[in-house]
Short mmCIF file of N, CA and C (backbone and C1' of nucleotides) in Angstrom, two decimals:
data_model
loop_
_atom_site.label_atom_id
_atom_site.label_comp_id
_atom_site.label_asym_id
_atom_site.label_seq_id
_atom_site.Cartn_x
_atom_site.Cartn_y
_atom_site.Cartn_z
N UNK A 118 41.69 -129.50 -59.68
CA UNK A 118 41.47 -128.47 -58.45
C UNK A 118 42.55 -128.39 -57.96
N UNK A 119 42.57 -127.71 -56.61
CA UNK A 119 43.97 -127.28 -56.12
C UNK A 119 44.75 -126.93 -57.13
N UNK A 120 44.29 -125.93 -57.77
CA UNK A 120 45.13 -125.25 -58.90
C UNK A 120 46.37 -124.43 -58.29
N UNK A 121 46.42 -124.20 -57.24
CA UNK A 121 47.61 -123.72 -56.42
C UNK A 121 47.81 -122.35 -57.24
N UNK A 122 46.92 -121.88 -57.75
CA UNK A 122 46.69 -120.33 -58.41
C UNK A 122 48.03 -120.09 -59.15
N UNK A 123 48.18 -120.77 -60.31
CA UNK A 123 49.19 -120.35 -60.95
C UNK A 123 49.54 -119.30 -61.78
N UNK A 124 48.92 -117.92 -61.35
CA UNK A 124 48.86 -116.89 -62.00
C UNK A 124 50.42 -116.47 -62.32
N UNK A 125 51.10 -116.96 -61.52
CA UNK A 125 52.82 -116.57 -61.81
C UNK A 125 53.21 -117.89 -62.88
N UNK A 126 54.43 -117.47 -62.85
CA UNK A 126 54.98 -118.42 -63.58
C UNK A 126 54.88 -120.00 -63.36
N UNK A 127 54.79 -120.96 -63.95
CA UNK A 127 54.24 -122.16 -63.99
C UNK A 127 55.62 -123.02 -63.40
N UNK A 128 56.47 -122.23 -63.84
CA UNK A 128 57.91 -123.01 -63.60
C UNK A 128 58.48 -122.81 -61.92
N UNK A 129 58.97 -123.42 -61.17
CA UNK A 129 59.19 -123.42 -60.18
C UNK A 129 60.80 -122.92 -59.71
N UNK A 130 60.83 -122.20 -58.92
CA UNK A 130 62.28 -121.45 -58.96
C UNK A 130 63.36 -122.28 -58.88
N UNK A 131 63.17 -123.38 -58.27
CA UNK A 131 64.41 -124.44 -58.29
C UNK A 131 64.91 -124.84 -59.62
N UNK A 132 63.66 -124.69 -60.51
CA UNK A 132 63.79 -125.25 -61.83
C UNK A 132 64.86 -124.17 -62.40
N UNK A 133 64.54 -122.82 -62.34
CA UNK A 133 65.30 -122.19 -62.84
C UNK A 133 66.68 -121.92 -62.59
N UNK A 134 66.76 -122.13 -61.18
CA UNK A 134 68.46 -122.18 -60.60
C UNK A 134 68.98 -123.35 -61.30
N UNK A 135 68.15 -124.22 -61.55
CA UNK A 135 69.07 -125.66 -62.26
C UNK A 135 69.70 -125.06 -63.39
N UNK A 136 68.77 -124.49 -64.17
CA UNK A 136 69.05 -124.30 -65.45
C UNK A 136 70.39 -123.19 -65.51
N UNK A 137 70.21 -122.29 -64.78
CA UNK A 137 71.15 -121.28 -64.69
C UNK A 137 72.55 -121.85 -64.20
N UNK A 138 72.41 -122.96 -63.02
CA UNK A 138 73.79 -123.48 -62.60
C UNK A 138 74.29 -124.45 -63.77
N UNK A 139 73.24 -125.09 -64.52
CA UNK A 139 73.97 -125.73 -65.58
C UNK A 139 74.66 -124.96 -66.71
N UNK A 140 74.38 -123.93 -67.00
CA UNK A 140 74.95 -123.06 -67.79
C UNK A 140 76.12 -122.80 -67.42
N UNK A 141 76.06 -121.89 -66.35
CA UNK A 141 77.51 -122.06 -65.75
C UNK A 141 78.37 -123.03 -65.47
N UNK A 142 78.24 -124.00 -65.39
CA UNK A 142 78.74 -125.06 -65.20
C UNK A 142 79.58 -125.42 -66.59
N UNK A 143 79.01 -124.89 -67.73
CA UNK A 143 79.57 -125.10 -69.07
C UNK A 143 80.60 -124.22 -69.56
N UNK A 144 80.81 -123.17 -68.68
CA UNK A 144 81.67 -122.19 -69.14
C UNK A 144 83.34 -122.71 -68.95
N UNK A 145 83.70 -122.65 -70.18
CA UNK A 145 85.19 -123.37 -70.59
C UNK A 145 86.32 -122.42 -69.77
N UNK A 146 87.24 -123.00 -69.21
CA UNK A 146 88.32 -122.53 -68.77
C UNK A 146 89.14 -121.65 -69.53
N UNK A 147 89.11 -120.26 -68.83
CA UNK A 147 89.66 -119.41 -69.58
C UNK A 147 88.78 -118.30 -70.48
N UNK A 148 87.72 -118.61 -70.51
CA UNK A 148 86.18 -117.88 -70.72
C UNK A 148 85.68 -117.08 -70.06
N UNK A 149 84.94 -116.12 -70.48
CA UNK A 149 84.00 -115.43 -69.38
C UNK A 149 82.74 -115.18 -69.79
N UNK A 150 81.45 -114.89 -69.08
CA UNK A 150 80.39 -114.80 -69.35
C UNK A 150 79.71 -113.97 -68.42
N UNK A 151 78.91 -113.26 -69.11
CA UNK A 151 78.00 -112.26 -68.20
C UNK A 151 76.76 -112.83 -67.61
N UNK A 152 76.52 -111.93 -66.47
CA UNK A 152 74.93 -112.46 -65.81
C UNK A 152 74.16 -112.55 -66.72
N UNK A 153 73.87 -111.43 -67.80
CA UNK A 153 72.83 -111.21 -68.53
C UNK A 153 72.80 -112.65 -69.68
N UNK A 154 73.92 -112.97 -69.89
CA UNK A 154 74.49 -113.77 -71.02
C UNK A 154 73.99 -114.96 -70.52
N UNK A 155 74.60 -115.24 -69.30
CA UNK A 155 74.03 -116.75 -68.72
C UNK A 155 72.59 -116.78 -68.56
N UNK A 156 71.83 -116.07 -68.30
CA UNK A 156 70.43 -115.98 -68.30
C UNK A 156 69.66 -116.09 -69.50
N UNK A 157 70.57 -115.39 -70.59
CA UNK A 157 69.67 -115.55 -71.88
C UNK A 157 69.98 -117.18 -72.60
N UNK A 158 71.30 -117.72 -71.99
CA UNK A 158 71.35 -118.94 -72.62
C UNK A 158 70.77 -120.10 -71.75
N UNK A 159 70.16 -119.51 -70.61
CA UNK A 159 69.46 -120.51 -69.56
C UNK A 159 67.91 -120.26 -70.23
N UNK A 160 67.73 -119.63 -71.02
CA UNK A 160 66.26 -119.27 -71.63
C UNK A 160 65.78 -118.68 -70.65
N UNK A 161 66.27 -117.55 -69.95
CA UNK A 161 65.52 -116.62 -69.14
C UNK A 161 66.06 -115.15 -69.38
N UNK A 162 65.85 -114.80 -70.34
CA UNK A 162 66.10 -113.48 -70.96
C UNK A 162 65.66 -112.39 -69.98
N UNK A 163 66.61 -111.37 -69.63
CA UNK A 163 66.28 -110.35 -68.84
C UNK A 163 66.13 -110.59 -67.75
N UNK A 164 66.80 -111.72 -67.30
CA UNK A 164 66.71 -112.18 -65.69
C UNK A 164 68.38 -112.37 -65.17
N UNK A 165 68.99 -111.16 -65.42
CA UNK A 165 70.30 -111.46 -64.96
C UNK A 165 70.45 -111.30 -63.36
N UNK A 166 69.34 -110.83 -63.04
CA UNK A 166 69.65 -110.85 -61.19
C UNK A 166 69.51 -112.21 -60.79
N UNK A 167 68.56 -112.89 -61.67
CA UNK A 167 68.32 -114.34 -60.94
C UNK A 167 69.78 -115.20 -61.10
N UNK A 168 70.36 -114.89 -62.03
CA UNK A 168 71.84 -115.72 -62.21
C UNK A 168 72.35 -115.26 -60.88
N UNK A 169 72.71 -114.04 -60.31
CA UNK A 169 73.53 -113.83 -59.03
C UNK A 169 72.87 -114.57 -58.12
N UNK A 170 71.44 -114.30 -57.76
CA UNK A 170 70.86 -114.94 -56.56
C UNK A 170 71.00 -116.37 -56.59
N UNK A 171 71.06 -117.26 -57.76
CA UNK A 171 71.11 -118.19 -58.14
C UNK A 171 72.50 -118.85 -57.50
N UNK A 172 73.65 -118.10 -57.91
CA UNK A 172 75.38 -118.38 -57.29
C UNK A 172 75.18 -118.25 -55.77
N UNK A 173 74.22 -117.21 -55.72
CA UNK A 173 74.72 -116.89 -54.38
C UNK A 173 73.81 -118.00 -53.30
N UNK A 174 72.68 -118.27 -53.70
CA UNK A 174 72.23 -119.44 -53.29
C UNK A 174 73.30 -120.76 -53.07
N UNK A 175 73.74 -121.10 -54.53
CA UNK A 175 74.83 -122.25 -54.08
C UNK A 175 75.91 -122.25 -53.71
N UNK A 176 76.34 -121.13 -53.63
CA UNK A 176 77.65 -120.83 -53.00
C UNK A 176 78.67 -121.45 -53.47
N UNK A 177 79.89 -121.73 -52.91
CA UNK A 177 80.93 -122.20 -53.48
C UNK A 177 80.74 -123.78 -53.22
N UNK A 178 79.56 -124.20 -52.85
CA UNK A 178 79.50 -125.65 -52.39
C UNK A 178 79.54 -126.77 -53.45
N UNK A 179 79.40 -126.05 -54.57
CA UNK A 179 79.57 -126.91 -55.87
C UNK A 179 80.68 -127.05 -56.56
N UNK A 180 81.00 -127.43 -57.65
CA UNK A 180 82.21 -127.49 -58.53
C UNK A 180 81.83 -126.70 -59.59
N UNK A 181 81.04 -125.49 -59.26
CA UNK A 181 80.69 -124.70 -60.46
C UNK A 181 81.76 -123.52 -60.26
N UNK A 182 81.98 -123.18 -61.74
CA UNK A 182 83.12 -121.99 -62.00
C UNK A 182 82.58 -120.49 -62.14
N UNK A 183 82.20 -120.32 -60.69
CA UNK A 183 81.46 -118.90 -60.53
C UNK A 183 82.12 -117.87 -61.08
N UNK A 184 83.34 -118.22 -60.86
CA UNK A 184 84.43 -116.94 -60.88
C UNK A 184 84.45 -116.52 -62.21
N UNK A 185 83.95 -117.37 -63.29
CA UNK A 185 83.97 -116.90 -64.65
C UNK A 185 82.50 -116.28 -65.16
N UNK A 186 81.86 -116.03 -64.17
CA UNK A 186 80.54 -115.22 -64.46
C UNK A 186 80.87 -113.75 -63.86
N UNK A 187 81.23 -112.63 -64.78
CA UNK A 187 81.40 -111.51 -64.13
C UNK A 187 80.00 -110.55 -65.01
N UNK A 188 80.30 -109.36 -64.64
CA UNK A 188 79.19 -108.37 -65.17
C UNK A 188 79.19 -107.83 -66.54
N UNK A 189 78.35 -107.13 -67.01
CA UNK A 189 78.29 -106.60 -68.39
C UNK A 189 79.50 -105.98 -68.79
N UNK A 190 80.30 -105.41 -67.80
CA UNK A 190 81.44 -104.48 -68.01
C UNK A 190 82.79 -105.31 -68.21
N UNK A 191 82.60 -106.60 -67.69
CA UNK A 191 83.63 -107.30 -67.54
C UNK A 191 84.37 -107.11 -66.20
N UNK A 192 83.84 -106.66 -65.21
CA UNK A 192 84.16 -106.85 -63.91
C UNK A 192 84.12 -107.54 -62.98
N UNK A 193 84.17 -107.58 -61.61
CA UNK A 193 83.72 -108.53 -60.81
C UNK A 193 82.40 -107.73 -59.80
N UNK A 194 81.60 -108.54 -59.51
CA UNK A 194 80.29 -107.81 -58.98
C UNK A 194 80.64 -108.00 -57.38
N UNK A 195 81.68 -107.56 -56.94
CA UNK A 195 81.77 -107.72 -55.36
C UNK A 195 82.58 -106.43 -55.10
N UNK A 196 82.29 -106.17 -54.04
CA UNK A 196 82.89 -104.78 -53.15
C UNK A 196 84.53 -105.12 -53.45
N UNK A 197 85.46 -104.22 -54.11
CA UNK A 197 86.53 -104.39 -54.12
C UNK A 197 87.95 -104.88 -52.89
N UNK A 198 86.87 -104.67 -51.89
CA UNK A 198 87.86 -104.95 -50.57
C UNK A 198 87.37 -106.29 -49.94
N UNK A 199 86.43 -106.79 -50.85
CA UNK A 199 86.02 -108.34 -50.10
C UNK A 199 86.91 -109.16 -50.33
N UNK A 200 87.04 -110.45 -49.34
CA UNK A 200 87.55 -111.53 -49.91
C UNK A 200 86.95 -112.04 -51.10
N UNK A 201 85.85 -112.11 -51.37
CA UNK A 201 84.86 -112.59 -52.52
C UNK A 201 85.49 -111.96 -53.81
N UNK A 202 86.03 -110.91 -53.75
CA UNK A 202 86.63 -110.02 -54.99
C UNK A 202 88.14 -110.66 -55.02
N UNK A 203 88.67 -110.72 -53.97
CA UNK A 203 90.03 -111.13 -54.42
C UNK A 203 90.20 -112.64 -54.80
N UNK A 204 89.26 -113.52 -54.22
CA UNK A 204 89.20 -114.84 -54.91
C UNK A 204 88.61 -115.09 -56.25
N UNK A 205 88.06 -114.38 -56.68
CA UNK A 205 87.72 -114.05 -58.12
C UNK A 205 88.65 -113.85 -58.96
N UNK A 206 89.11 -112.63 -58.49
CA UNK A 206 90.20 -112.42 -59.26
C UNK A 206 91.63 -113.03 -59.58
N UNK A 207 91.52 -113.58 -58.17
CA UNK A 207 92.74 -114.77 -57.97
C UNK A 207 92.56 -116.00 -59.08
N UNK A 208 91.51 -116.31 -59.09
CA UNK A 208 91.04 -117.74 -59.75
C UNK A 208 91.11 -117.12 -61.23
N UNK A 209 90.61 -115.76 -61.73
CA UNK A 209 90.62 -115.54 -63.25
C UNK A 209 91.99 -115.45 -63.62
N UNK A 210 93.12 -114.88 -62.81
CA UNK A 210 94.39 -114.49 -63.27
C UNK A 210 94.82 -115.94 -63.65
N UNK A 211 94.44 -116.87 -62.54
CA UNK A 211 95.37 -118.27 -62.64
C UNK A 211 94.64 -118.94 -64.20
N UNK A 212 93.78 -118.32 -64.54
CA UNK A 212 93.30 -118.84 -65.98
C UNK A 212 93.73 -118.04 -67.17
N UNK A 213 94.64 -117.35 -66.90
CA UNK A 213 95.14 -116.18 -67.72
C UNK A 213 94.42 -114.82 -68.30
N UNK A 214 93.38 -114.92 -67.30
CA UNK A 214 92.36 -113.56 -67.51
C UNK A 214 92.98 -112.51 -66.53
N UNK A 215 93.70 -111.34 -67.13
CA UNK A 215 93.97 -110.29 -66.31
C UNK A 215 92.86 -109.27 -66.41
N UNK A 216 92.71 -108.59 -65.48
CA UNK A 216 91.59 -107.44 -64.76
C UNK A 216 92.59 -106.14 -65.25
N UNK A 217 92.48 -105.49 -66.49
CA UNK A 217 93.01 -104.23 -66.38
C UNK A 217 92.06 -103.09 -65.87
N UNK A 218 92.33 -102.43 -65.19
CA UNK A 218 91.41 -101.07 -64.96
C UNK A 218 90.10 -101.98 -64.15
N UNK A 219 90.57 -102.69 -63.59
CA UNK A 219 89.06 -103.55 -62.76
C UNK A 219 88.49 -104.19 -63.25
N UNK A 220 88.59 -104.40 -64.77
CA UNK A 220 88.08 -104.87 -65.71
C UNK A 220 88.32 -105.96 -66.88
N UNK A 221 88.02 -107.49 -67.18
CA UNK A 221 88.55 -108.12 -68.44
C UNK A 221 88.09 -107.65 -69.66
N UNK A 222 89.20 -108.01 -70.40
CA UNK A 222 88.49 -107.56 -71.96
C UNK A 222 87.63 -108.43 -72.55
N UNK A 223 86.12 -108.49 -72.35
CA UNK A 223 85.08 -109.28 -72.69
C UNK A 223 85.07 -109.64 -74.29
N UNK A 224 85.33 -108.55 -74.99
CA UNK A 224 85.48 -109.08 -76.34
C UNK A 224 86.69 -109.80 -77.04
N UNK A 225 87.46 -109.92 -75.88
CA UNK A 225 88.61 -111.14 -76.17
C UNK A 225 88.15 -111.99 -75.45
N UNK A 226 87.75 -112.27 -74.44
CA UNK A 226 87.35 -113.48 -73.32
C UNK A 226 86.19 -114.14 -73.19
N UNK A 227 85.04 -113.24 -74.07
CA UNK A 227 83.61 -113.83 -73.85
C UNK A 227 83.10 -115.24 -74.51
N UNK A 228 82.88 -116.17 -73.54
CA UNK A 228 82.51 -117.43 -73.92
C UNK A 228 81.37 -117.44 -74.91
N UNK A 229 81.66 -118.04 -76.02
CA UNK A 229 80.92 -118.07 -77.27
C UNK A 229 80.37 -119.77 -77.33
N UNK A 230 79.34 -119.97 -76.86
CA UNK A 230 78.83 -121.26 -76.92
C UNK A 230 78.60 -121.80 -78.40
N UNK A 231 78.60 -122.71 -78.76
CA UNK A 231 78.13 -123.40 -79.78
C UNK A 231 79.33 -123.07 -81.21
N UNK A 232 79.77 -121.90 -80.55
CA UNK A 232 80.88 -121.40 -81.68
C UNK A 232 82.31 -121.56 -81.03
N UNK A 233 82.36 -122.59 -80.12
CA UNK A 233 83.51 -123.20 -79.44
C UNK A 233 84.85 -122.96 -80.72
N UNK A 234 84.18 -123.46 -82.06
CA UNK A 234 85.02 -123.35 -82.70
C UNK A 234 86.17 -124.37 -82.46
N UNK A 235 87.51 -123.89 -82.92
CA UNK A 235 88.57 -124.78 -82.92
C UNK A 235 88.67 -125.27 -81.23
N UNK A 236 88.40 -126.66 -81.01
CA UNK A 236 88.28 -127.09 -79.95
C UNK A 236 88.50 -128.44 -79.85
P DT B 223 48.62 -114.70 -46.20
"O5'" DT B 223 49.17 -113.09 -46.29
"C5'" DT B 223 48.58 -112.03 -45.59
"C4'" DT B 223 48.90 -110.69 -45.82
"C3'" DT B 223 49.65 -110.41 -47.30
"O3'" DT B 223 49.02 -109.09 -47.42
"C1'" DT B 223 51.48 -110.41 -46.08
P DG B 224 49.37 -108.36 -48.91
"O5'" DG B 224 50.70 -107.49 -48.35
"C5'" DG B 224 50.47 -106.52 -47.43
"C4'" DG B 224 52.22 -105.80 -47.17
"C3'" DG B 224 52.51 -105.14 -48.76
"O3'" DG B 224 53.11 -103.71 -48.37
"C1'" DG B 224 53.94 -106.62 -47.98
P DC B 225 53.72 -103.25 -49.97
"O5'" DC B 225 55.06 -102.92 -49.28
"C5'" DC B 225 55.12 -102.51 -47.90
"C4'" DC B 225 56.63 -102.16 -47.67
"C3'" DC B 225 57.72 -101.81 -48.72
"O3'" DC B 225 58.34 -101.01 -48.51
"C1'" DC B 225 58.30 -103.98 -48.59
P DT B 226 59.73 -100.01 -49.44
"O5'" DT B 226 61.02 -101.33 -48.85
"C5'" DT B 226 61.42 -101.47 -47.70
"C4'" DT B 226 62.73 -102.24 -47.42
"C3'" DT B 226 63.62 -101.61 -48.58
"O3'" DT B 226 65.23 -101.80 -48.27
"C1'" DT B 226 63.31 -103.98 -49.18
P DT B 227 66.44 -101.23 -48.77
"O5'" DT B 227 67.12 -102.43 -49.35
"C5'" DT B 227 67.33 -103.53 -48.29
"C4'" DT B 227 67.95 -104.69 -48.87
"C3'" DT B 227 69.14 -104.50 -49.98
"O3'" DT B 227 69.93 -105.46 -49.54
"C1'" DT B 227 67.36 -106.06 -50.80
P DG B 228 71.64 -104.87 -50.48
"O5'" DG B 228 71.43 -106.09 -51.55
"C5'" DG B 228 71.55 -107.49 -51.21
"C4'" DG B 228 71.32 -108.60 -52.41
"C3'" DG B 228 72.44 -108.12 -53.44
"O3'" DG B 228 73.14 -109.38 -53.86
"C1'" DG B 228 70.30 -108.28 -54.15
P DA B 229 74.45 -109.32 -53.31
"O5'" DA B 229 75.23 -109.57 -54.34
"C5'" DA B 229 76.12 -109.07 -54.90
"C4'" DA B 229 76.68 -109.68 -56.17
"C3'" DA B 229 75.56 -109.79 -57.33
"O3'" DA B 229 75.50 -109.15 -58.57
"C1'" DA B 229 77.04 -111.51 -56.91
P DC B 230 75.32 -107.60 -58.80
"O5'" DC B 230 74.55 -107.69 -60.24
"C5'" DC B 230 74.69 -108.96 -60.88
"C4'" DC B 230 73.75 -108.85 -62.29
"C3'" DC B 230 74.66 -107.91 -63.17
"O3'" DC B 230 74.83 -108.56 -64.63
"C1'" DC B 230 72.52 -107.49 -62.77
P DC B 231 75.52 -107.20 -65.42
"O5'" DC B 231 74.16 -106.96 -66.22
"C5'" DC B 231 73.25 -107.82 -66.61
"C4'" DC B 231 72.24 -107.24 -67.59
"C3'" DC B 231 72.72 -106.29 -68.56
"O3'" DC B 231 72.37 -106.54 -70.12
"C1'" DC B 231 71.41 -105.12 -67.47
P DG B 232 73.16 -105.66 -71.33
"O5'" DG B 232 72.06 -104.71 -71.75
"C5'" DG B 232 70.58 -105.18 -71.83
"C4'" DG B 232 70.03 -103.94 -72.19
"C3'" DG B 232 70.42 -102.74 -73.12
"O3'" DG B 232 69.61 -102.83 -74.13
"C1'" DG B 232 69.97 -101.94 -70.92
P DA B 233 70.28 -101.50 -74.75
"O5'" DA B 233 68.85 -100.14 -74.50
"C5'" DA B 233 67.90 -100.23 -74.34
"C4'" DA B 233 67.06 -99.42 -73.86
"C3'" DA B 233 67.43 -98.30 -74.64
"O3'" DA B 233 66.39 -97.11 -74.94
"C1'" DA B 233 67.77 -97.66 -72.38
P DC B 234 66.16 -95.95 -75.76
"O5'" DC B 234 66.05 -94.86 -74.91
"C5'" DC B 234 66.71 -94.73 -73.62
"C4'" DC B 234 66.50 -93.43 -73.15
"C3'" DC B 234 66.56 -92.44 -73.72
"O3'" DC B 234 65.75 -91.61 -73.29
"C1'" DC B 234 68.09 -92.50 -71.87
P DG B 235 65.61 -89.89 -74.20
"O5'" DG B 235 66.62 -88.80 -73.28
"C5'" DG B 235 66.08 -88.59 -72.00
"C4'" DG B 235 67.40 -87.59 -71.17
"C3'" DG B 235 67.84 -86.48 -72.02
"O3'" DG B 235 67.63 -85.32 -71.20
"C1'" DG B 235 69.50 -87.77 -71.21
P DA C 235 84.38 -94.52 -70.93
"O5'" DA C 235 83.72 -92.99 -70.56
"C5'" DA C 235 84.64 -92.06 -70.03
"C4'" DA C 235 83.94 -91.11 -69.20
"C3'" DA C 235 83.29 -92.00 -67.86
"O3'" DA C 235 83.19 -91.35 -66.66
"C1'" DA C 235 81.63 -91.22 -69.16
P DC C 236 82.85 -92.13 -65.37
"O5'" DC C 236 81.37 -91.75 -65.22
"C5'" DC C 236 81.29 -90.23 -64.81
"C4'" DC C 236 79.96 -89.82 -64.38
"C3'" DC C 236 79.04 -90.76 -63.70
"O3'" DC C 236 78.25 -90.00 -62.65
"C1'" DC C 236 77.94 -90.57 -65.54
P DG C 237 77.88 -91.02 -61.21
"O5'" DG C 237 76.42 -90.32 -61.02
"C5'" DG C 237 76.06 -89.51 -61.11
"C4'" DG C 237 74.71 -89.06 -61.52
"C3'" DG C 237 73.90 -89.88 -60.60
"O3'" DG C 237 72.79 -89.28 -60.19
"C1'" DG C 237 73.40 -90.55 -63.00
P DT C 238 71.69 -89.93 -59.39
"O5'" DT C 238 70.34 -90.60 -60.31
"C5'" DT C 238 69.94 -89.51 -61.39
"C4'" DT C 238 68.92 -90.37 -62.22
"C3'" DT C 238 68.13 -91.18 -61.06
"O3'" DT C 238 66.75 -90.55 -61.32
"C1'" DT C 238 68.59 -92.30 -63.11
P DC C 239 65.50 -91.24 -60.80
"O5'" DC C 239 65.11 -92.61 -62.13
"C5'" DC C 239 64.65 -91.94 -63.29
"C4'" DC C 239 64.09 -93.36 -63.92
"C3'" DC C 239 63.27 -94.14 -63.32
"O3'" DC C 239 62.06 -94.56 -63.90
"C1'" DC C 239 65.22 -95.30 -64.18
P DG C 240 60.82 -95.22 -63.22
"O5'" DG C 240 60.83 -96.46 -64.28
"C5'" DG C 240 60.48 -96.68 -65.49
"C4'" DG C 240 60.83 -97.87 -65.84
"C3'" DG C 240 60.07 -98.91 -65.25
"O3'" DG C 240 59.52 -99.73 -66.17
"C1'" DG C 240 62.43 -99.35 -65.12
P DG C 241 58.51 -100.89 -65.80
"O5'" DG C 241 59.64 -102.10 -65.86
"C5'" DG C 241 60.07 -102.27 -66.99
"C4'" DG C 241 60.83 -103.53 -67.37
"C3'" DG C 241 60.31 -104.86 -66.32
"O3'" DG C 241 60.25 -106.02 -67.06
"C1'" DG C 241 62.32 -104.81 -65.55
P DC C 242 59.48 -107.16 -67.27
"O5'" DC C 242 60.00 -108.35 -67.11
"C5'" DC C 242 61.16 -108.37 -66.94
"C4'" DC C 242 61.95 -109.59 -65.57
"C3'" DC C 242 60.97 -110.13 -64.95
"O3'" DC C 242 60.63 -111.54 -65.09
"C1'" DC C 242 62.62 -109.20 -63.81
P DC C 243 59.39 -112.34 -64.37
"O5'" DC C 243 60.17 -112.64 -63.02
"C5'" DC C 243 61.47 -113.83 -63.16
"C4'" DC C 243 62.10 -114.03 -61.76
"C3'" DC C 243 61.12 -114.52 -60.72
"O3'" DC C 243 61.64 -115.65 -60.14
"C1'" DC C 243 62.51 -112.68 -59.95
P DA C 244 60.77 -116.71 -59.16
"O5'" DA C 244 61.62 -116.73 -58.13
"C5'" DA C 244 63.06 -116.59 -58.26
"C4'" DA C 244 63.79 -116.55 -56.70
"C3'" DA C 244 62.93 -117.31 -55.52
"O3'" DA C 244 63.99 -117.80 -54.50
"C1'" DA C 244 63.15 -114.73 -55.05
P DA C 245 63.69 -118.67 -53.16
"O5'" DA C 245 64.59 -117.89 -52.20
"C5'" DA C 245 65.65 -117.02 -52.32
"C4'" DA C 245 65.92 -116.35 -51.14
"C3'" DA C 245 65.30 -116.66 -49.86
"O3'" DA C 245 66.47 -116.19 -49.06
"C1'" DA C 245 64.78 -114.52 -50.15
P DG C 246 66.55 -116.96 -47.29
"O5'" DG C 246 66.18 -115.24 -46.53
"C5'" DG C 246 67.03 -114.16 -47.33
"C4'" DG C 246 66.69 -113.05 -46.14
"C3'" DG C 246 66.41 -113.17 -44.58
"O3'" DG C 246 66.98 -112.44 -43.92
"C1'" DG C 246 64.56 -112.20 -45.84
P DC C 247 66.88 -112.55 -42.22
"O5'" DC C 247 65.68 -111.44 -41.86
"C5'" DC C 247 66.14 -110.15 -42.59
"C4'" DC C 247 64.95 -109.02 -41.93
"C3'" DC C 247 64.28 -109.35 -40.54
"O3'" DC C 247 64.05 -108.28 -39.80
"C1'" DC C 247 62.44 -109.61 -42.09
#
DNA sequence: TGCTTGACCGACG
DNA sequence: ACGTCGGCCAAGC
């Protein structure tokens, strides 16, 4: 009884956020991951927007490498004239990731989990 | 209670 | 390369 009408996902939102943030926390320094990639790794394919929402909700109040999450084009998903944008770019450059033409080379910096390989 | 927005993505034309 | 559209879920008003 009191079934709470689980016509929707039986999984609580906070649980999804936890999974997403856990994946973000695993991104190694000097590596990048796209929102969609994080979603898939967290077991939530096609839910890239949730990744952004989770990070927004978490804010910088965590020790998360949020700056290592970029969009599918390798760019920063913040207005180019915002402080957020500058901070992310600064942090990435500090890790040796340069943004050429506003975007990083994902084919070179993308994080490949389990394939850490030489590490 | 319902519509809109959002740190997005991929497919199409 | 670019604009448009649908998808997917949660928070805000």
